[in-house]
XYZ file of C-alpha atoms in Angstrom:
466
model
C 29.210 -110.463 23.749
C 32.513 -109.914 21.894
C 34.382 -106.625 22.130
C 33.589 -105.960 18.474
C 29.883 -106.567 18.969
C 29.876 -104.320 22.040
C 31.576 -101.533 20.120
C 29.102 -101.880 17.268
C 26.248 -101.638 19.761
C 27.662 -98.467 21.293
C 28.173 -96.875 17.881
C 24.714 -97.805 16.576
C 22.447 -94.709 16.613
C 19.755 -94.890 19.248
C 16.270 -95.025 17.770
C 14.792 -91.729 18.943
C 11.140 -91.607 19.817
C 9.200 -88.478 19.016
C 8.963 -85.966 21.831
C 5.176 -86.181 21.790
C 5.430 -89.962 22.312
C 7.802 -89.493 25.258
C 5.524 -86.870 26.811
C 2.506 -89.119 26.299
C 4.331 -91.960 28.082
C 5.057 -89.622 30.973
C 1.398 -88.539 31.062
C 0.412 -92.208 31.303
C 2.755 -92.766 34.271
C 0.451 -92.140 37.218
C 0.512 -93.069 40.894
C 4.257 -92.881 41.436
C 7.508 -91.729 39.904
C 11.181 -91.957 40.738
C 10.853 -89.701 43.796
C 7.401 -89.580 45.413
C 4.091 -91.327 45.088
C 1.336 -88.948 44.050
C -0.493 -89.468 47.340
C 2.659 -88.342 49.193
C 2.893 -84.939 47.491
C 0.386 -83.117 49.737
C 2.230 -84.317 52.853
C 5.544 -83.309 51.277
C 4.183 -79.781 50.695
C 3.009 -79.639 54.316
C 6.447 -80.749 55.493
C 8.162 -78.103 53.367
C 5.804 -75.461 54.768
C 6.770 -76.482 58.312
C 10.454 -76.336 57.399
C 10.304 -72.575 56.767
C 8.836 -69.515 58.401
C 6.018 -67.912 56.389
C 3.850 -64.955 57.308
C 1.649 -62.619 55.234
C -0.069 -59.590 56.775
C -2.177 -56.910 55.149
C -0.801 -53.384 55.363
C -2.072 -50.036 53.978
C -0.718 -49.071 50.575
C 0.974 -45.998 52.024
C 2.653 -48.240 54.612
C 4.472 -50.469 52.092
C 8.216 -50.475 52.694
C 10.051 -49.266 49.589
C 6.872 -48.309 47.731
C 5.308 -44.876 47.280
C 2.766 -42.966 45.204
C 4.625 -40.863 42.634
C 4.047 -37.099 42.896
C 1.755 -35.837 40.153
C 0.749 -39.182 38.600
C -0.145 -41.041 41.776
C 1.361 -44.227 40.283
C 2.420 -46.785 42.900
C 6.090 -47.572 42.309
C 9.069 -49.302 43.940
C 11.954 -47.036 44.900
C 14.351 -48.954 42.585
C 12.135 -48.321 39.558
C 12.147 -52.111 38.988
C 9.851 -55.058 39.738
C 6.472 -53.539 38.718
C 4.201 -50.551 39.226
C 0.472 -49.931 39.499
C -0.695 -47.360 36.947
C -3.973 -46.319 35.356
C -5.484 -47.616 32.125
C -8.063 -46.015 29.829
C -9.933 -48.501 27.626
C -12.402 -48.138 24.753
C -13.592 -51.325 23.064
C -16.491 -49.876 21.061
C -18.962 -52.693 21.681
C -20.101 -55.031 24.411
C -21.961 -54.462 27.654
C -19.295 -52.030 28.920
C -17.771 -50.197 25.918
C -15.293 -48.032 27.861
C -13.808 -47.753 31.337
C -10.792 -46.794 33.432
C -8.992 -49.042 35.897
C -5.753 -49.616 37.809
C -3.441 -52.180 36.217
C -0.048 -53.754 36.905
C 2.677 -52.555 34.548
C 5.633 -54.961 34.514
C 7.498 -54.569 31.215
C 10.318 -56.970 32.018
C 10.047 -60.577 30.800
C 10.459 -63.321 33.390
C 11.402 -66.982 33.046
C 9.031 -69.828 33.803
C 11.064 -72.970 33.241
C 10.582 -76.676 33.904
C 13.591 -78.996 33.833
C 13.014 -82.505 32.437
C 15.087 -85.644 32.866
C 14.455 -89.255 31.954
C 14.397 -91.888 34.696
C 13.853 -95.555 33.769
C 12.681 -94.509 30.316
C 10.079 -92.018 31.573
C 10.373 -88.230 31.480
C 10.143 -86.591 34.903
C 9.876 -82.897 35.675
C 11.632 -81.055 38.493
C 8.916 -79.208 40.402
C 9.290 -76.763 43.264
C 7.364 -76.252 46.498
C 7.205 -72.480 46.118
C 5.734 -69.946 48.504
C 3.761 -67.074 46.994
C 2.129 -64.496 49.258
C -1.145 -64.367 47.325
C -1.950 -68.081 47.584
C -4.452 -69.036 50.284
C -2.323 -72.064 51.151
C 0.977 -70.268 50.406
C 2.916 -73.293 49.019
C 1.999 -74.888 45.698
C 3.704 -77.034 43.051
C 5.593 -74.619 40.813
C 8.053 -74.721 37.893
C 11.735 -75.434 38.471
C 12.425 -71.737 37.900
C 9.860 -68.980 38.315
C 11.557 -65.609 38.362
C 11.213 -62.081 37.048
C 14.236 -60.432 35.480
C 14.574 -58.268 38.615
C 14.650 -61.460 40.692
C 17.302 -63.317 38.730
C 19.386 -60.159 38.280
C 19.195 -59.891 42.089
C 17.917 -56.326 42.238
C 16.588 -57.291 45.687
C 20.193 -58.101 46.837
C 19.013 -61.576 47.812
C 20.321 -65.050 46.993
C 20.477 -66.440 43.479
C 17.702 -68.403 41.763
C 18.204 -72.162 42.152
C 18.668 -74.093 38.851
C 18.568 -70.871 36.795
C 21.648 -71.941 34.817
C 19.686 -74.701 33.093
C 17.565 -72.035 31.375
C 20.174 -69.359 30.690
C 23.095 -71.526 29.511
C 22.133 -73.206 26.237
C 25.075 -75.642 26.461
C 23.596 -77.339 29.524
C 20.614 -79.106 27.960
C 18.137 -79.436 25.095
C 15.388 -76.875 24.717
C 12.156 -78.758 24.054
C 9.839 -75.753 23.992
C 10.331 -72.018 24.383
C 7.722 -69.294 23.812
C 6.603 -65.918 25.111
C 3.141 -66.139 26.627
C 0.810 -63.459 27.940
C -0.547 -63.219 31.461
C -3.924 -62.000 32.728
C -5.070 -59.320 30.304
C -7.481 -57.777 32.799
C -4.856 -57.194 35.493
C -1.532 -56.903 33.631
C -0.594 -54.404 30.925
C 1.157 -56.279 28.102
C 2.877 -58.693 30.482
C 4.697 -61.695 29.035
C 6.825 -64.503 30.424
C 9.175 -66.897 28.700
C 7.748 -70.425 29.059
C 10.514 -73.028 28.736
C 10.898 -76.797 28.861
C 14.529 -77.947 28.970
C 15.789 -81.533 29.114
C 19.072 -82.506 30.723
C 21.104 -85.716 30.928
C 23.330 -84.334 33.669
C 23.216 -85.285 37.308
C 20.969 -82.802 39.112
C 21.307 -82.533 42.891
C 17.756 -82.222 44.234
C 17.179 -79.416 46.717
C 14.869 -80.203 49.632
C 12.166 -77.897 48.215
C 12.096 -79.753 44.867
C 10.948 -83.141 43.630
C 10.739 -85.093 40.365
C 7.216 -85.872 39.114
C 5.917 -87.502 35.953
C 3.453 -85.613 33.782
C 0.799 -88.124 34.806
C 1.409 -87.378 38.484
C 1.011 -83.667 37.786
C -2.240 -84.508 36.008
C -3.475 -86.298 39.115
C -2.590 -83.238 41.205
C -4.440 -80.983 38.744
C -7.655 -82.699 39.792
C -7.207 -81.220 43.279
C -7.897 -77.635 44.337
C -5.062 -75.128 44.731
C -2.142 -77.532 44.397
C -0.482 -76.844 41.009
C 0.226 -73.148 40.555
C -0.553 -71.019 37.535
C 3.022 -70.780 36.295
C 3.415 -74.558 36.230
C 0.120 -74.871 34.375
C 1.063 -72.398 31.652
C 4.395 -74.126 30.965
C 2.691 -77.546 30.789
C 0.185 -76.142 28.280
C 3.117 -75.415 25.967
C 4.457 -78.983 26.044
C 4.645 -80.123 22.384
C 2.203 -83.019 22.639
C 0.217 -82.469 19.450
C 0.600 -85.039 16.681
C -0.435 -84.154 13.119
C -3.983 -85.347 12.753
C -7.208 -84.997 10.905
C -10.829 -84.703 11.869
C -10.966 -81.070 12.942
C -14.160 -79.262 11.992
C -12.064 -76.366 10.677
C -8.642 -76.818 9.098
C -5.674 -75.115 10.731
C -5.721 -72.496 7.987
C -9.451 -71.870 8.418
C -9.035 -71.559 12.191
C -6.184 -69.077 11.831
C -8.089 -67.084 9.221
C -11.104 -66.842 11.526
C -8.889 -65.734 14.411
C -7.106 -63.140 12.262
C -10.479 -61.735 11.192
C -11.547 -61.538 14.840
C -8.424 -59.589 15.730
C -8.946 -57.259 12.780
C -12.609 -56.476 13.425
C -12.175 -55.222 17.006
C -11.334 -51.556 17.377
C -9.657 -51.350 20.759
C -8.072 -48.192 22.117
C -5.929 -48.645 25.209
C -3.535 -46.203 26.830
C -1.850 -45.923 30.179
C -2.819 -42.899 32.261
C -1.805 -41.631 35.704
C -3.299 -43.692 38.492
C -4.576 -40.432 39.955
C -6.800 -39.986 36.862
C -8.660 -43.283 37.273
C -12.161 -42.129 38.180
C -14.671 -44.415 39.845
C -12.064 -45.860 42.210
C -11.469 -44.702 45.792
C -8.517 -45.106 48.129
C -8.933 -45.801 51.825
C -7.001 -47.527 54.623
C -7.610 -50.932 53.025
C -6.466 -50.075 49.507
C -7.843 -48.872 46.184
C -11.285 -50.160 45.155
C -14.618 -49.376 43.520
C -17.455 -48.257 45.814
C -19.757 -50.918 44.294
C -17.342 -53.684 45.323
C -16.973 -55.139 41.824
C -14.002 -56.477 39.871
C -10.971 -56.158 42.183
C -9.129 -54.003 44.678
C -5.462 -53.055 45.039
C -4.239 -53.939 48.518
C -0.911 -54.250 50.318
C 0.877 -57.049 52.164
C 4.026 -57.472 54.258
C 5.674 -60.851 53.715
C 8.088 -63.081 55.612
C 9.272 -66.142 53.665
C 12.177 -68.264 54.815
C 12.516 -70.180 51.537
C 12.616 -67.233 49.123
C 15.640 -65.399 47.686
C 14.721 -62.512 50.008
C 13.230 -63.478 53.372
C 11.123 -60.353 53.883
C 9.487 -57.659 51.768
C 6.251 -55.756 51.178
C 4.289 -55.182 47.985
C 0.902 -54.312 46.475
C -1.344 -57.124 45.224
C -4.535 -57.218 43.159
C -7.367 -58.946 45.031
C -10.340 -60.056 42.889
C -13.867 -59.606 44.229
C -15.241 -63.122 43.892
C -14.281 -66.490 42.433
C -14.128 -66.599 38.655
C -15.248 -69.294 36.231
C -13.275 -70.466 33.214
C -14.966 -73.247 31.260
C -14.675 -74.930 27.909
C -17.827 -76.329 26.369
C -16.840 -79.401 24.393
C -18.429 -81.720 21.859
C -17.252 -84.831 20.087
C -17.625 -83.977 16.397
C -16.961 -86.706 13.846
C -15.393 -88.807 16.594
C -12.941 -86.036 17.568
C -13.240 -83.889 20.740
C -13.621 -80.173 20.011
C -13.488 -77.193 22.371
C -15.519 -74.017 21.881
C -12.994 -71.162 21.980
C -13.793 -67.482 22.392
C -11.811 -64.731 20.638
C -11.739 -62.508 23.708
C -10.715 -58.863 23.993
C -8.781 -58.017 27.152
C -7.391 -54.562 27.758
C -3.903 -55.658 28.729
C -3.191 -57.891 25.722
C -0.416 -56.911 23.346
C -2.503 -58.001 20.319
C -6.005 -57.013 21.499
C -7.502 -60.494 21.260
C -6.469 -63.977 22.379
C -8.256 -67.305 22.398
C -10.044 -67.841 25.694
C -12.306 -70.485 27.209
C -15.959 -70.470 26.152
C -16.810 -68.730 29.419
C -14.384 -66.583 31.396
C -16.132 -64.398 33.936
C -16.761 -63.682 37.590
C -20.551 -64.139 37.851
C -21.008 -61.567 40.640
C -19.624 -58.839 38.340
C -22.513 -59.394 35.892
C -25.513 -59.825 38.170
C -26.552 -56.177 37.900
C -26.869 -56.365 34.103
C -29.817 -57.700 32.051
C -29.417 -61.330 31.018
C -28.884 -60.396 27.350
C -25.780 -58.385 28.274
C -24.141 -61.133 30.307
C -21.430 -63.332 28.741
C -22.784 -65.899 26.264
C -22.962 -69.465 27.579
C -22.505 -68.334 31.221
C -25.927 -69.637 32.238
C -25.223 -72.905 30.422
C -22.059 -73.436 32.463
C -23.702 -72.429 35.751
C -26.474 -74.985 35.160
C -24.136 -77.770 34.063
C -23.566 -79.324 37.502
C -27.284 -79.837 38.122
C -27.622 -81.337 34.656
C -24.708 -83.743 35.126
C -22.623 -82.371 32.241
C -19.447 -81.370 34.127
C -16.539 -83.621 33.136
C -13.818 -81.765 35.058
C -13.946 -79.201 37.850
C -11.260 -77.816 40.160
C -10.435 -74.480 41.765
C -6.960 -73.233 40.909
C -5.054 -70.204 42.191
C -3.869 -67.554 39.792
C -0.494 -65.762 39.961
C 0.216 -65.701 43.701
C 3.095 -63.275 43.312
C 0.829 -60.471 42.080
C -2.727 -61.470 43.071
C -4.210 -62.115 46.512
C -6.672 -64.996 46.947
C -7.307 -65.025 43.192
C -9.117 -68.257 42.389
C -10.918 -69.534 39.312
C -13.174 -72.560 39.048
C -11.952 -74.363 35.925
C -14.401 -76.642 34.130
C -14.956 -78.807 31.086
C -18.665 -79.033 30.289
C -20.166 -81.476 27.808
C -22.494 -79.775 25.325
C -24.760 -80.648 22.427
C -26.192 -78.885 19.407
C -29.025 -77.411 21.456
C -26.701 -75.233 23.558
C -23.590 -75.056 21.358
C -24.293 -75.464 17.620
C -21.587 -76.108 15.048
C -22.010 -72.476 13.955
C -21.791 -70.865 17.420
C -21.975 -67.235 16.309
C -19.570 -64.267 16.172
C -16.516 -64.495 18.383
C -16.708 -68.261 18.889
C -15.273 -71.229 17.001
C -14.654 -74.947 17.442
C -11.054 -76.201 17.678
C -9.488 -79.500 18.675
C -7.103 -79.761 21.644
C -4.323 -80.655 19.173
C -4.965 -77.441 17.235
C -4.768 -75.415 20.448
C -1.642 -77.287 21.505
C 0.003 -76.356 18.226
C -0.950 -72.703 18.714
C 0.418 -72.741 22.271
C 3.925 -73.201 20.885
C 3.627 -69.596 19.659
C 3.071 -66.524 21.780
C -0.135 -64.533 22.222
C -2.601 -67.027 20.763
C -4.043 -68.659 23.899
C -4.731 -66.660 27.035
C -3.614 -67.901 30.434
C -7.028 -69.301 31.384
C -7.243 -71.312 28.163
C -3.710 -72.545 28.775
C -4.650 -73.767 32.255
C -7.456 -75.859 30.783
C -5.159 -77.125 28.012
C -2.620 -78.161 30.666
C -5.327 -80.360 32.197
C -5.710 -82.128 28.843
C -1.942 -82.397 28.299
C -1.325 -83.914 31.733
C -4.298 -86.283 31.583
C -6.296 -84.603 34.351
C -9.297 -84.761 32.026
C -10.133 -87.160 29.216
C -12.661 -85.816 26.727
C-alpha cells in the first residue's frame, strides 16, 4: 500500500454501527470473552471471596456502632446525619385490599451512581464487572457494576479509601456516555430513592483490578440464568442499555401506551407522608429488631460487618429483612408475531410519582394467604400454577439490594399465557407492551420499577428468548 493510500485510509471516516447493533453483537457473544470463559466466573468469584476476609453478624439495633434512635421521633439515624435513616411512613391509597397502613421505611435522599464501563475488544463490547461484597447477600459476593456507590461513599464520609474507577463516571472528558438516567429503587422499602444508572464507553487503556473482569453482554445473560450471581444494581443498569430499534407490531402504539399510563397515574389518589418511627403502630421492637407481631412483610434488623475488599473494612448498619421469598413474573403472549409483556401500573408508597410499571405479578405469596382469594393480587394463582402446567420460560432467584436488605430474594419468571388467562383487554391497571417499548421507556426515569427492570435485563442480555 502506498503512503498516499494509507493516509487516505486513515482519514476515511469509520462506518459507525448503531449502538443497538453493537450491544446485540455483544449479547450474542456467549461462552467466553476477552478475559474469562462464562463457566470460569463462579470459580473466579469463589477465589475473590477467599482473597478477602468477610464476616456478617446480627446485632441488636441499639447495639449498632454509630447509629442511635433519635430522641422524640425514634428515627434510626447515623451520627454523621449521612448515609440513610429508618423513619416512619403513613400511607393511604384509597382502594385495594389494604387501603391504608403505617410502616418503617429507609429514607436515603442522596443519589448514588451505578455505572458500568464498556470497552470494545476484537470488535465486541465488553463490560467491566466487579466481584462486590454486600452484607445482605446470602453468598456475599456477586457480579456488580463497575461502580456502585452512594454519594456518602464516593465523597468518603466514612473516611475510607476512594471508589475504584469512579473517574470514568464523574469526568465527562474520559469517555462516551451511552446511557444515563435516574431510576427508582424498591418502592415498598425506600422512600423516593433514586440512583443514576450509567453506561460509559472508553477507548483508553484500563488496568484491571483483581476484583474486576471484562464480560460480554451474552456472558452476563448466561449468568442471569443462575441463582444469586448477578446483583440487582448490575441488572438495573443493563435494563437501561439502549437496545430498542424502532419497530412496528405493538398492540398499542407508543402514544397509546403512554396515554394509558398517564391515566393510571392520574386516577390513583395516594397520600404518603413521613412520620416519626415512634408513631408507627402495629410494629414492635425487641432484641432482634423491629417487626410486626404477625410476622408479615419485613423486619428491621442490625448487622456488624467485616469486609476486606470494601472502602471501609468494618462497620455496622440496619438492614430490612423480608419475610419470605417474593415472586416477580411477566405473563407474555406473542401477538401478531411480536412478543408482548403484560405490565401492571403499580402503586408503591415510596415512589416519587405514585405509580410505575411493574411485572404482571409482584408479591410475596405468604403475605396474602390470610386474605380471601378475590383480594389477592390478580394473576398470582396463574403464575403459581405455571410450573405444573409447563408454561415457565425463565425462572431464577435473584438477590435484591444487598447493601440495604438482608436475604432479600425474588423468584423472577417469564410465564407463557393465552387468551384464557390473559386476554388482550386485561382489565384496569394492566396493559400489553413489547420489550422494545419498555426498553425505550427505561431510558427515562420513573417509568419501570426495579423488578420490571430486572426482567427486562434478562431480555436485553439474552437470558430469555420470548
